Amino acid sequence: EINALAFHPTKRILASLSEKGTLSLWNLDPNKLSNPPLFKEITSTNAGRALAFLPGGQHLAASYNKGKLTIWDISTPTRPIETYTYKSTQSPFYNYTSLAVAPSGKYIAVATSDPKGAIEVFEETSAGKYRTYKTLSDHTGPVRDVAFSPDGKTLVSVSNDNSVLLWNTTTWTSSLLGKHSNEVSNVAFHPGGKEVMTAGIAGKIKIWSLSSKMNLSTTNASLGHIGDMAFRTDGKQVVLTSHSFAPRIKFWAYNNATLTNPKESGHSFSISSMAHHPTDPIIAITSNMHVVLINTKTGKRIESPQQHKGLVSAMAFHPDGSLLVTGALSNSAVQKELKFWDARTLQPKATSFNQSFQADTLSIAFSADGAFMAASFTGGLVKVWNASDNWKVPQDITNHTKSVVKLAFHPTERILMTASEDQSIRFWSHNGTQFTETKSIQLPEEPTSLALHPSGKEIAVGLFSDKVEIWDIKTYTKRATLSFNDSNHFISMVSYAKKSYVFSASVDDGEIRFWDSRTYQALSKSVQLHHATSNVYASTATWSPLSNTFMISDEFGFTHLFTCP
């Protein structure tokens, strides 16, 4: 879990600090991105809490559990320039909860979890070096957050004692700005320096006048516990994040000390499927009962109205990019339907398709020429529709005895492949009238995933163990078996890159490995997905058809973006 982020003030560098105490520096220059774009990493034995660049960006301050504050020179981060430890009369294990750096860099203020309400102030003695200067103790409960005003003349602090205090940075005396009805978790100064924004743990956002100490407005953010908040640099917008595994982000217009026109982003449920548009810079994501389109160039987001009556479980773009089809699961006995959408606007499309089913949809695919659409369902049923009759009358395929978890069409031929829990993969060729079975492969165990090589010469099958089998689909012989050498996990995802000789697979503990798809020699790079103190598995993945960008969604609804190793 990443606990803190900070952008370099002048360079395209992002710093992150994790729950495990890892401080990472990331190169955000689009011309120098790597996978991942990590160019420095600093480890600590304590959990990270807060992070800030000092003015100029050469030095970085990081706070940790057990009252540790470190200052780093980012050009030579082999060891910190200085390390400071909070000295408490009650416990050596009170944590630093947040920190703020004065605009001049003269002071660093660090909030603590000490129940006496202590704030440690450090004063700069030389570049990157500080001395313990003062301990501020007017709060009567742990201090949650601190912030300096843009002119550096005022420090504001918020606490579990429900209060918001202002500190004069010349005399270091405090005055009460105001109170919430419960604990106060976050604080931020407006860039103009005249207003202060605070958040209570119940999600109430208050705006205060610094001069009159009046509460100018109160807004219910409807996000629950606020994770973080910030003003945009021009002061015209506020962003708030929720503190949960299901991340939500709200953007509010800010005008005359009032928050208006909220817009929300994020997923309240896990991402069940994901796909790149075949021709446009658009990604489609299904989350709960909705479909979301995101333009990767503009960031524009379009969300469908709630059409399905259950979790959207599968989707596919038509090869010409005009149509998106989705299918769903449901816990009820309601009829399930496939929905047709305009692939660029997400407007429902009227078609003569009026089929409904008792079974849940597991997979959807179009043939490369767009002439056929196939969908698989629980129980082993596969249906294939023909575009020539406007998707009216499907062909039913019932040869499988258990659910078909994944299906795929050959990239150049009218061949359909179906992978089933009956431990088989079956191949179906179109004879001019219908699809007929031509071959089957027996697997040693249930398949979990299926991927087709872009050349159409082989398939990769993830198994309900730590293994992936590679099959030649001309000779129907097995080419290779890839293993994670960990029998406690199963393969959750397999995928081929569209633009390079790379194959990837993931197990259910979130580890993703890469192989050269010509030799199936393992590549040195791997990726590990984390949340909090646990690993999580990749639930779906897609390679961009236009580049070597690799996108993965995990079980908690987070999306991870990588470039090809």
Coordinates of C-alpha atoms in Angstrom, one line a residue, residues 30 49 59 67 163 188 261 304 322 344 436 463 564:
P30 CA 7.5 10.1 -21.3
R49 CA 3.7 7.8 6.7
H59 CA 16.2 17.0 -0.8
G67 CA 8.8 8.5 15.3
S163 CA -10.0 21.2 16.9
A188 CA -5.1 22.1 3.2
N261 CA -20.6 20.6 -9.1
S304 CA -23.2 3.7 -19.1
S322 CA -18.4 0.6 -33.9
R344 CA -17.5 5.5 -28.7
T436 CA -18.5 -27.9 -36.4
L463 CA -4.4 -24.0 -15.5
C564 CA 6.6 -3.8 -22.2

